[in-house]
Coordinates of C-alpha atoms in Angstrom, one line a residue:
M1 CA 14.2 48.6 93.0
P2 CA 11.1 50.8 93.0
A3 CA 11.6 50.8 89.0
K4 CA 10.8 46.9 88.9
P5 CA 6.9 47.3 89.7
A6 CA 6.3 49.8 86.4
P7 CA 6.4 46.5 83.6
I8 CA 4.2 44.4 86.4
K9 CA 1.4 47.1 85.8
K10 CA -1.3 45.8 84.6
S11 CA -4.2 47.4 85.5
P12 CA -5.3 48.5 82.5
A13 CA -5.4 45.3 80.9
K14 CA -7.5 44.1 83.6
K15 CA -9.8 46.9 83.5
A16 CA -10.3 46.2 79.7
A17 CA -11.3 42.7 80.6
P18 CA -14.1 43.7 82.5
K19 CA -15.4 45.4 80.2
K20 CA -15.1 43.0 77.2
E21 CA -16.8 40.6 80.2
E22 CA -20.2 43.0 80.5
K23 CA -20.7 42.6 76.5
P24 CA -21.4 38.9 76.8
A25 CA -22.5 39.0 80.3
A26 CA -25.9 40.7 79.4
P27 CA -27.4 38.7 76.5
A28 CA -26.0 35.7 78.9
E29 CA -28.2 35.7 82.0
P30 CA -28.6 32.5 82.0
A31 CA -26.0 29.8 83.8
P32 CA -23.3 30.3 81.6
A33 CA -23.0 33.9 82.3
P34 CA -22.6 33.8 85.8
A35 CA -19.7 31.4 85.7
P36 CA -17.0 34.3 85.0
E37 CA -18.1 36.7 86.7
P38 CA -16.8 35.3 90.5
E39 CA -13.5 34.2 89.0
P40 CA -12.2 38.0 88.5
E41 CA -12.9 38.8 92.2
P42 CA -9.4 37.8 93.1
A43 CA -8.0 40.3 91.1
P44 CA -7.2 42.9 93.6
A45 CA -4.5 40.3 94.8
P46 CA -1.9 41.7 92.9
A47 CA -2.3 45.3 94.3
P48 CA -0.6 44.5 97.1
A49 CA 2.5 43.0 95.1
E50 CA 2.8 46.8 93.4
A51 CA 3.2 47.7 97.3
A52 CA 5.9 45.2 98.6
P53 CA 8.7 45.3 96.4
A54 CA 11.2 45.9 98.8
P55 CA 10.2 43.0 101.0
A56 CA 10.4 40.4 97.9
A57 CA 13.6 41.5 97.8
E58 CA 15.0 39.3 100.5
P59 CA 13.1 36.0 99.6
A60 CA 13.4 36.7 95.7
P61 CA 13.5 33.4 94.4
E62 CA 10.3 32.8 96.1
A63 CA 8.6 36.1 95.4
G64 CA 9.7 35.5 91.8
G65 CA 8.0 32.0 91.8
D66 CA 4.7 33.1 93.3
A67 CA 4.3 36.2 91.3
A68 CA 4.6 34.2 88.3
P69 CA 1.8 32.0 88.1
A70 CA -0.3 35.6 89.6
P71 CA -0.7 36.6 86.3
A72 CA -1.2 33.3 84.3
E73 CA -4.3 32.4 86.4
E74 CA -5.6 36.2 85.7
Q75 CA -5.1 35.4 81.9
K76 CA -7.2 32.4 81.5
P77 CA -10.4 33.2 82.6
A78 CA -10.1 36.5 80.4
A79 CA -9.6 34.2 77.0
E80 CA -12.7 32.0 77.4
P81 CA -15.2 34.6 77.5
A82 CA -13.8 35.6 73.9
A83 CA -14.9 32.1 72.3
P84 CA -17.8 32.9 70.2
P85 CA -21.2 31.6 70.4
P86 CA -22.2 28.0 69.2
P87 CA -23.3 27.8 65.5
P88 CA -26.5 27.2 64.5
P89 CA -27.4 23.7 63.5
E90 CA -27.0 23.0 59.6
P91 CA -29.5 21.5 57.7
E92 CA -29.0 18.0 56.5
K93 CA -27.2 17.1 53.2
P94 CA -29.2 15.1 50.8
K95 CA -28.2 11.2 50.7
E96 CA -24.8 10.8 48.3
E97 CA -25.4 8.3 45.3
P98 CA -22.4 5.8 44.1
T99 CA -21.3 6.2 40.4
S100 CA -21.8 3.7 38.2
E101 CA -19.3 1.0 37.1
P102 CA -16.1 1.5 35.3
V103 CA -16.4 0.3 31.5
N104 CA -13.8 -0.9 28.9
L105 CA -11.7 -3.3 31.6
T106 CA -9.4 -5.0 29.6
L107 CA -6.0 -6.6 30.4
E108 CA -3.0 -5.0 28.9
D109 CA 0.0 -6.9 30.0
V110 CA 0.5 -10.0 32.2
N111 CA 4.2 -11.5 33.3
D112 CA 5.1 -14.3 36.1
T113 CA 4.9 -11.7 39.0
T114 CA 2.8 -8.9 37.7
L115 CA -0.7 -8.1 36.1
T116 CA -2.0 -5.1 34.5
V117 CA -5.4 -4.0 33.7
K118 CA -7.1 -0.6 32.0
W119 CA -10.3 0.7 32.3
R120 CA -12.1 3.7 31.1
P121 CA -14.1 6.0 34.0
P122 CA -17.9 5.2 34.5
E123 CA -20.7 6.9 32.2
N124 CA -22.7 8.4 35.2
I125 CA -20.3 9.9 37.8
G126 CA -22.8 12.4 39.5
A127 CA -22.5 15.9 41.1
S128 CA -20.5 14.4 44.3
G129 CA -17.6 13.5 41.5
L130 CA -15.1 10.8 41.7
D131 CA -12.6 9.5 44.5
G132 CA -10.6 7.0 42.8
Y133 CA -11.0 3.4 42.2
T134 CA -10.0 0.1 44.2
V135 CA -8.7 -2.7 42.4
E136 CA -9.6 -6.6 43.8
Y137 CA -8.4 -9.8 42.6
C138 CA -9.3 -13.4 43.5
R139 CA -8.3 -17.0 42.6
D140 CA -10.7 -18.6 40.2
G141 CA -13.1 -21.1 42.2
T142 CA -13.3 -18.4 45.5
Q143 CA -15.0 -15.5 46.7
D144 CA -11.8 -14.1 48.6
W145 CA -11.6 -11.1 47.0
V146 CA -8.4 -8.9 48.4
V147 CA -7.7 -5.3 47.6
A148 CA -4.7 -4.6 45.4
N149 CA -4.3 -1.0 46.1
Q150 CA -4.5 0.3 49.9
E151 CA -5.3 4.0 48.7
L152 CA -7.6 4.7 46.4
I153 CA -5.8 5.7 42.8
I154 CA -7.1 8.1 40.0
S155 CA -5.6 7.3 36.7
N156 CA -7.5 4.5 34.9
R157 CA -4.6 1.7 34.8
Y158 CA -2.9 0.1 37.6
A159 CA -0.5 -3.1 37.9
I160 CA -1.1 -5.8 40.2
K161 CA 2.6 -6.7 42.1
N162 CA 3.7 -9.9 43.7
L163 CA 1.5 -12.1 42.3
T164 CA 2.1 -16.0 42.7
T165 CA 3.2 -17.3 39.2
G166 CA 0.9 -19.7 38.0
D167 CA -2.7 -18.6 39.5
K168 CA -5.8 -18.4 37.6
L169 CA -6.9 -15.0 38.9
H170 CA -10.3 -13.0 38.4
V171 CA -10.2 -9.1 38.5
R172 CA -12.4 -6.7 38.8
V173 CA -12.4 -2.6 39.3
K174 CA -14.9 -0.4 41.1
A175 CA -15.6 3.4 41.0
V176 CA -15.7 5.1 44.9
N177 CA -17.2 8.7 45.8
P178 CA -18.9 9.6 48.6
G179 CA -21.5 7.6 47.9
G180 CA -19.7 4.4 48.5
P181 CA -18.1 2.2 45.7
S182 CA -19.8 1.1 42.4
A183 CA -20.9 -1.7 41.0
P184 CA -17.5 -3.6 40.0
A185 CA -16.5 -3.9 36.4
S186 CA -14.7 -7.6 35.9
L187 CA -12.7 -9.2 33.5
E188 CA -14.7 -11.8 31.5
Q189 CA -12.3 -14.2 31.6
P190 CA -9.8 -15.4 34.7
V191 CA -6.6 -14.7 33.8
V192 CA -3.1 -17.0 34.0
V193 CA -0.2 -15.3 36.1
R194 CA 2.6 -16.5 33.7
E195 CA 5.5 -15.4 31.9
I196 CA 4.9 -13.6 28.6
V197 CA 8.2 -13.4 26.5
D198 CA 6.3 -12.1 23.9
R199 CA 3.3 -10.6 23.4
P200 CA 1.4 -11.6 19.9
R201 CA 1.8 -9.5 17.1
I202 CA 1.0 -10.1 13.2
R203 CA 3.6 -8.5 10.9
L204 CA 0.7 -8.2 7.5
P205 CA 3.4 -7.9 4.2
R206 CA 2.8 -4.5 2.5
S207 CA 1.4 -6.4 -0.2
L208 CA -1.4 -7.5 1.6
R209 CA -2.5 -4.5 3.1
T210 CA -4.3 -3.5 0.0
V211 CA -6.9 -6.0 -1.9
F212 CA -4.9 -8.7 -2.7
V213 CA -6.3 -9.7 -6.6
K214 CA -5.5 -13.0 -8.4
K215 CA -7.0 -14.5 -11.5
V216 CA -9.8 -17.7 -11.9
G217 CA -7.4 -21.0 -11.8
D218 CA -4.2 -19.0 -10.0
T219 CA -2.7 -20.3 -6.6
V220 CA -3.1 -18.3 -3.9
N221 CA -0.4 -19.0 -1.3
L222 CA -0.1 -16.1 1.6
V223 CA 2.7 -16.3 3.9
I224 CA 1.6 -14.2 7.3
P225 CA 4.4 -13.4 9.9
F226 CA 3.7 -13.7 13.5
Q227 CA 5.8 -13.0 17.1
G228 CA 4.6 -14.4 20.1
K229 CA 6.0 -16.4 22.9
P230 CA 4.6 -19.4 24.2
K231 CA 3.4 -20.4 21.0
P232 CA 0.3 -19.0 19.9
Q233 CA -3.1 -20.2 18.7
V234 CA -3.8 -19.4 15.3
S235 CA -7.3 -19.1 14.0
W236 CA -8.7 -18.3 10.7
T237 CA -12.0 -17.1 9.4
K238 CA -13.7 -16.1 6.2
D239 CA -16.2 -12.9 6.4
G240 CA -16.8 -14.4 10.1
Q241 CA -17.1 -17.6 9.7
P242 CA -15.0 -20.8 9.9
L243 CA -12.8 -21.9 6.7
D244 CA -13.7 -24.3 4.6
L245 CA -10.7 -27.0 5.2
K246 CA -11.7 -28.6 1.7
A247 CA -11.2 -26.0 -0.2
V248 CA -8.4 -23.6 1.5
G249 CA -5.9 -25.3 2.9
V250 CA -3.8 -23.4 6.5
R251 CA -0.9 -24.4 7.7
N252 CA 0.5 -23.1 11.0
S253 CA 4.4 -23.1 12.2
D254 CA 6.0 -21.3 15.5
R255 CA 7.1 -18.1 13.2
D256 CA 4.0 -17.7 10.4
T257 CA 0.8 -18.8 8.7
I258 CA 0.1 -20.2 5.6
L259 CA -2.8 -19.9 3.4
F260 CA -3.2 -21.9 0.3
I261 CA -5.7 -22.8 -2.7
R262 CA -4.3 -24.6 -5.1
K263 CA -6.9 -23.6 -8.0
S264 CA -8.6 -20.6 -7.1
E265 CA -12.4 -19.9 -8.2
R266 CA -14.4 -16.6 -7.6
K267 CA -16.6 -17.8 -4.5
D268 CA -13.0 -17.7 -2.4
S269 CA -13.2 -13.8 -2.8
G270 CA -13.6 -12.4 0.8
K271 CA -12.2 -11.0 4.0
Y272 CA -9.9 -13.3 5.8
E273 CA -8.9 -12.6 9.2
V274 CA -6.2 -14.0 10.8
T275 CA -6.2 -14.1 14.9
V276 CA -3.2 -14.6 17.0
K277 CA -3.6 -15.8 20.5
V278 CA -1.6 -16.0 23.4
D279 CA -4.1 -16.5 26.7
S280 CA -6.0 -13.4 26.7
L281 CA -3.9 -11.5 24.8
E282 CA -4.4 -11.4 20.7
D283 CA -4.0 -9.9 17.6
K284 CA -5.6 -9.7 14.4
A285 CA -5.1 -9.2 10.9
T286 CA -8.0 -8.8 7.7
I287 CA -7.1 -9.9 4.5
S288 CA -9.0 -9.0 1.4
I289 CA -8.8 -11.5 -1.5
Q290 CA -10.2 -11.1 -4.9
I291 CA -10.7 -13.3 -7.2
V292 CA -11.5 -12.1 -10.6
D293 CA -12.4 -13.7 -14.0
L294 CA -13.1 -12.2 -18.0
P295 CA -16.0 -10.5 -18.7
G296 CA -19.6 -11.1 -20.2
P297 CA -20.0 -9.9 -23.2
P298 CA -22.2 -6.3 -23.6
S299 CA -25.9 -7.6 -22.5
S300 CA -27.0 -6.0 -26.2
I301 CA -26.1 -4.1 -29.1
K302 CA -28.1 -1.7 -31.8
L303 CA -27.5 -0.1 -34.8
V304 CA -28.7 3.4 -34.6
D305 CA -28.2 5.2 -37.4
V306 CA -26.6 4.8 -40.9
W307 CA -25.4 8.4 -42.7
G308 CA -22.8 8.9 -45.3
F309 CA -19.8 7.6 -44.5
N310 CA -20.7 6.7 -40.6
T311 CA -22.5 4.5 -38.4
A312 CA -23.4 5.1 -34.9
L313 CA -23.5 2.6 -32.1
E314 CA -25.4 1.6 -28.9
W315 CA -24.7 -1.5 -26.2
T316 CA -25.5 -2.1 -22.2
P317 CA -23.1 -3.2 -19.9
P318 CA -22.7 -6.7 -19.3
K319 CA -24.7 -8.7 -16.7
D320 CA -21.1 -10.6 -15.6
D321 CA -18.1 -8.2 -14.7
G322 CA -15.6 -11.0 -14.0
N323 CA -15.7 -9.9 -10.0
A324 CA -13.5 -6.5 -11.6
E325 CA -14.4 -3.3 -12.6
I326 CA -15.0 -2.8 -16.6
T327 CA -12.1 -0.6 -17.7
G328 CA -13.9 -0.4 -21.6
Y329 CA -14.8 -2.1 -24.7
T330 CA -13.5 -2.5 -27.7
V331 CA -15.5 -2.0 -31.0
Q332 CA -14.6 -3.7 -33.9
K333 CA -16.2 -3.8 -37.9
A334 CA -15.8 -6.3 -40.8
D335 CA -17.2 -5.9 -44.3
K336 CA -19.7 -8.1 -45.8
K337 CA -17.0 -9.1 -48.6
T338 CA -14.1 -10.2 -46.9
G339 CA -15.9 -11.3 -43.4
E340 CA -12.4 -9.8 -42.0
W341 CA -12.5 -7.7 -38.4
F342 CA -10.5 -4.5 -37.9
T343 CA -10.7 -2.4 -34.5
V344 CA -12.0 0.9 -34.6
L345 CA -11.8 1.6 -30.9
E346 CA -9.9 0.3 -28.2
H347 CA -10.2 1.0 -24.2
Y348 CA -13.3 2.8 -25.0
H349 CA -15.4 3.8 -21.8
R350 CA -19.3 5.1 -23.2
L351 CA -22.0 2.7 -24.2
N352 CA -22.1 4.9 -27.5
C353 CA -19.7 5.6 -30.4
T354 CA -19.8 7.1 -34.4
V355 CA -17.9 4.4 -36.7
S356 CA -16.5 6.4 -39.7
D357 CA -14.6 6.7 -42.9
L358 CA -16.9 3.3 -44.4
I359 CA -16.1 2.6 -47.8
M360 CA -19.2 3.6 -50.4
G361 CA -20.8 0.8 -51.5
N362 CA -20.2 -2.0 -49.0
S363 CA -21.8 -3.8 -46.3
Y364 CA -20.5 -3.5 -42.8
S365 CA -21.5 -5.4 -39.5
F366 CA -20.4 -4.5 -36.1
R367 CA -19.3 -6.4 -32.3
V368 CA -18.3 -5.0 -29.0
F369 CA -15.9 -7.0 -26.6
T370 CA -16.3 -5.6 -22.9
E371 CA -12.4 -5.4 -21.1
N372 CA -11.4 -5.4 -17.5
R373 CA -8.1 -6.4 -15.9
C374 CA -8.3 -9.8 -16.3
G375 CA -8.3 -9.0 -20.4
L376 CA -11.7 -8.8 -23.1
S377 CA -14.2 -11.0 -23.1
E378 CA -14.4 -14.3 -25.1
N379 CA -17.4 -13.5 -26.9
A380 CA -18.7 -10.5 -28.1
A381 CA -22.3 -8.9 -29.1
V382 CA -22.8 -8.7 -32.6
T383 CA -25.1 -6.5 -34.3
K384 CA -28.1 -8.3 -36.3
D385 CA -28.3 -5.6 -38.8
L386 CA -25.9 -4.8 -41.6
A387 CA -25.0 -1.1 -42.4
Y388 CA -24.7 0.0 -46.1
I389 CA -22.9 2.6 -47.3
Q390 CA -24.9 3.8 -50.4
K391 CA -23.5 4.9 -53.4
T392 CA -23.6 8.4 -55.0
G393 CA -24.0 9.7 -58.6
I394 CA -20.5 10.4 -59.0
Q395 CA -18.0 7.5 -60.7
Y396 CA -14.7 7.8 -60.3
K397 CA -12.2 7.4 -63.0
P398 CA -8.6 6.5 -62.2
P399 CA -6.2 7.7 -64.8
E400 CA -4.5 5.7 -66.7
Y401 CA -0.4 5.5 -67.0
K402 CA 1.6 3.6 -69.9
D403 CA 4.0 1.2 -69.1
R404 CA 7.5 2.6 -68.8
D405 CA 9.8 0.6 -71.1
Y406 CA 13.0 0.1 -69.4
S407 CA 14.7 -2.0 -72.7
E408 CA 17.9 -1.1 -73.8
P409 CA 20.7 -1.9 -76.6
P410 CA 24.0 -3.0 -74.9
S411 CA 26.4 -0.2 -74.1
F412 CA 30.0 -0.6 -72.1
T413 CA 30.3 2.0 -69.4
Q414 CA 33.9 0.6 -68.5
P415 CA 36.0 -0.4 -72.0
L416 CA 39.2 -2.7 -72.1
N417 CA 42.5 -1.1 -71.4
D418 CA 45.7 -2.1 -72.9
R419 CA 48.3 -3.7 -70.9
A420 CA 51.5 -5.5 -70.8
A421 CA 51.7 -8.7 -68.8
T422 CA 54.9 -10.8 -67.6
M423 CA 55.4 -14.3 -69.2
G424 CA 54.5 -16.9 -66.3
Y425 CA 52.2 -14.4 -64.5
T426 CA 48.1 -14.5 -64.5
T427 CA 46.8 -11.6 -65.6
K428 CA 42.9 -10.3 -66.1
L429 CA 41.4 -8.2 -68.4
L430 CA 38.5 -5.8 -67.5
C431 CA 35.2 -4.2 -68.5
A432 CA 31.6 -3.1 -67.7
V433 CA 28.6 -3.4 -69.9
R434 CA 24.7 -2.7 -69.1
G435 CA 21.8 -3.0 -71.2
N436 CA 18.1 -4.8 -70.9
P437 CA 17.7 -7.3 -71.2
Q438 CA 21.0 -8.6 -69.7
P439 CA 23.1 -9.2 -72.4
K440 CA 24.9 -12.0 -73.7
I441 CA 29.1 -11.7 -73.3
L442 CA 31.5 -13.3 -75.8
W443 CA 35.4 -12.8 -75.7
M444 CA 37.9 -13.3 -78.8
K445 CA 41.5 -13.2 -79.4
N446 CA 42.1 -11.6 -82.4
Q447 CA 38.6 -12.1 -84.1
M448 CA 38.8 -15.4 -82.6
V449 CA 36.1 -16.9 -79.9
I450 CA 38.0 -17.7 -77.6
G451 CA 34.9 -20.5 -76.0
E452 CA 35.9 -23.1 -73.4
D453 CA 39.6 -23.3 -73.9
P454 CA 40.7 -23.8 -70.3
K455 CA 43.6 -21.4 -70.6
F456 CA 41.0 -18.7 -70.4
R457 CA 38.2 -18.2 -67.5
Q458 CA 35.3 -16.1 -68.5
I459 CA 33.5 -14.2 -65.6
T460 CA 30.0 -12.0 -65.8
S461 CA 28.9 -10.2 -62.7
Q462 CA 26.4 -7.6 -62.2
G463 CA 27.7 -6.1 -65.3
L464 CA 31.4 -6.5 -65.0
C465 CA 33.0 -8.7 -67.6
T466 CA 36.3 -10.5 -66.3
L467 CA 38.9 -12.5 -68.6
E468 CA 41.3 -14.1 -66.9
I469 CA 44.7 -15.6 -68.6
R470 CA 46.6 -18.2 -66.9
K471 CA 50.0 -18.2 -66.9
P472 CA 50.4 -16.2 -70.4
C473 CA 53.1 -16.9 -72.8
T474 CA 54.7 -14.8 -75.7
F475 CA 52.2 -16.5 -78.0
D476 CA 48.8 -15.7 -75.9
G477 CA 49.7 -11.8 -76.9
G478 CA 47.6 -10.0 -79.4
V479 CA 44.1 -8.0 -79.6
Y480 CA 41.4 -9.0 -77.5
S481 CA 37.4 -8.2 -78.0
C482 CA 34.3 -8.5 -75.4
K483 CA 31.3 -8.5 -77.4
A484 CA 27.9 -7.9 -75.9
I485 CA 24.8 -8.8 -77.7
N486 CA 21.0 -8.7 -76.6
P487 CA 17.8 -8.4 -79.1
H488 CA 17.9 -4.5 -79.0
G489 CA 22.0 -4.3 -80.3
E490 CA 25.2 -5.3 -79.8
A491 CA 28.5 -3.6 -78.7
V492 CA 32.1 -4.4 -78.8
V493 CA 35.3 -3.1 -76.9
N494 CA 39.0 -4.1 -77.9
C495 CA 42.6 -4.0 -76.0
K496 CA 45.9 -4.9 -77.0
L497 CA 47.7 -7.1 -74.6
D498 CA 52.0 -7.6 -74.8
V499 CA 53.2 -10.5 -73.2
K500 CA 57.1 -10.0 -72.3
A501 CA 59.6 -12.6 -71.3
V502 CA 61.4 -12.7 -68.5
Q503 CA 65.1 -11.3 -69.1
V504 CA 67.5 -13.6 -66.7
P505 CA 70.8 -11.6 -66.5
T506 CA 73.8 -13.4 -67.6
D507 CA 77.4 -13.5 -66.8
K508 CA 80.0 -11.3 -68.4

């Protein structure tokens, strides 16, 4: 057991400890310095323990128990003098100031148990920064403010939960920094805690998202659908003022609102705003209505110059544009002799023009109409002076043409042809004739005029001559002639007709 004392030896550490103590002892001459010096004096006590390892073998547990606390007591005084000296007193910091109040506090959503608000950060935060926000609420008519969030929140939105349905609450928000809470930002109106099944929302038709244009006298009937529960409150304004219900009719239902004007006038033009509101939640839509009319005529018109076959005109825009953009002008001219107006230019955009191709020796007056999306103006601006196109020294003599003589004597373009007919079967004789003036047609049989014999039917159409012989017999055969006569002459064609009897076979 003589080897055990080797790890117990800590004399170098003990010697080092007093050396470390000497360094703080020199400057610390006052009361704290003597206190640690007498404590290390009992340090020689472990020296006999080095020389008495053998007797410690018999009472092993006691020796071990006595030896363990001895080094612990020695180490404690060695750690205490290592503590640094107290720091010098810090200078006083400037006093912190709170931020300004949050801005734009609004209600975002509410139902039967939850109320959600949102806001924007304060405008002036200060050098110390922003730690967070506190949200407080109280019932209407009381001043018992309750803090909704137990810990500061950093976000600009907070939902107050576990509220009682039907309560009317005031809500405010404070910004907090090292300087303390700021002034509160509060909602303008108290909020009723109740279920809102559907937020108010206007579904504006696509056709009403641009300017809605109607002509004077037309009916205006605008249907604006919306949604929201419970039934939203609907209100209308025109140019920021309440509607005149004598001129404009409004009908509201659970799903839409109707703006009705039976006979529109130009004074009905403007911006109409519809607001759908459920408690403190609302939605708005703006509709621009433009009632247009025919424009007035140009303010004035002037005949600037006349040269050759041309005339120059100028005019000024109308005083009344009909509440619509001027899209062009229409220029017309009229001859003094006839007084009839003819259009020279249409959809013309300039305020001056030149009219050409006028007739020499005539005097002309001109007028100009204004045009917009409704059409041409009812009246026109007419020139006071006439534009006279002077004659030149050249006289035009048109050539003389002789009338063509279309008269000609009759002539047959298709003669009669010989033919044979069967007794009892109707037959026809045909020929074609031409002549100017139209010739007179005479039918003859064996040089005898047939006349009005009912057995014969005479037809003449477009120069085609037809003689129909009804149920001829053998006595109707012979030479037939067609004679055409007019003042310039006559012509004749002949043919031979042979009528054959029907042969009935006899029994042998």
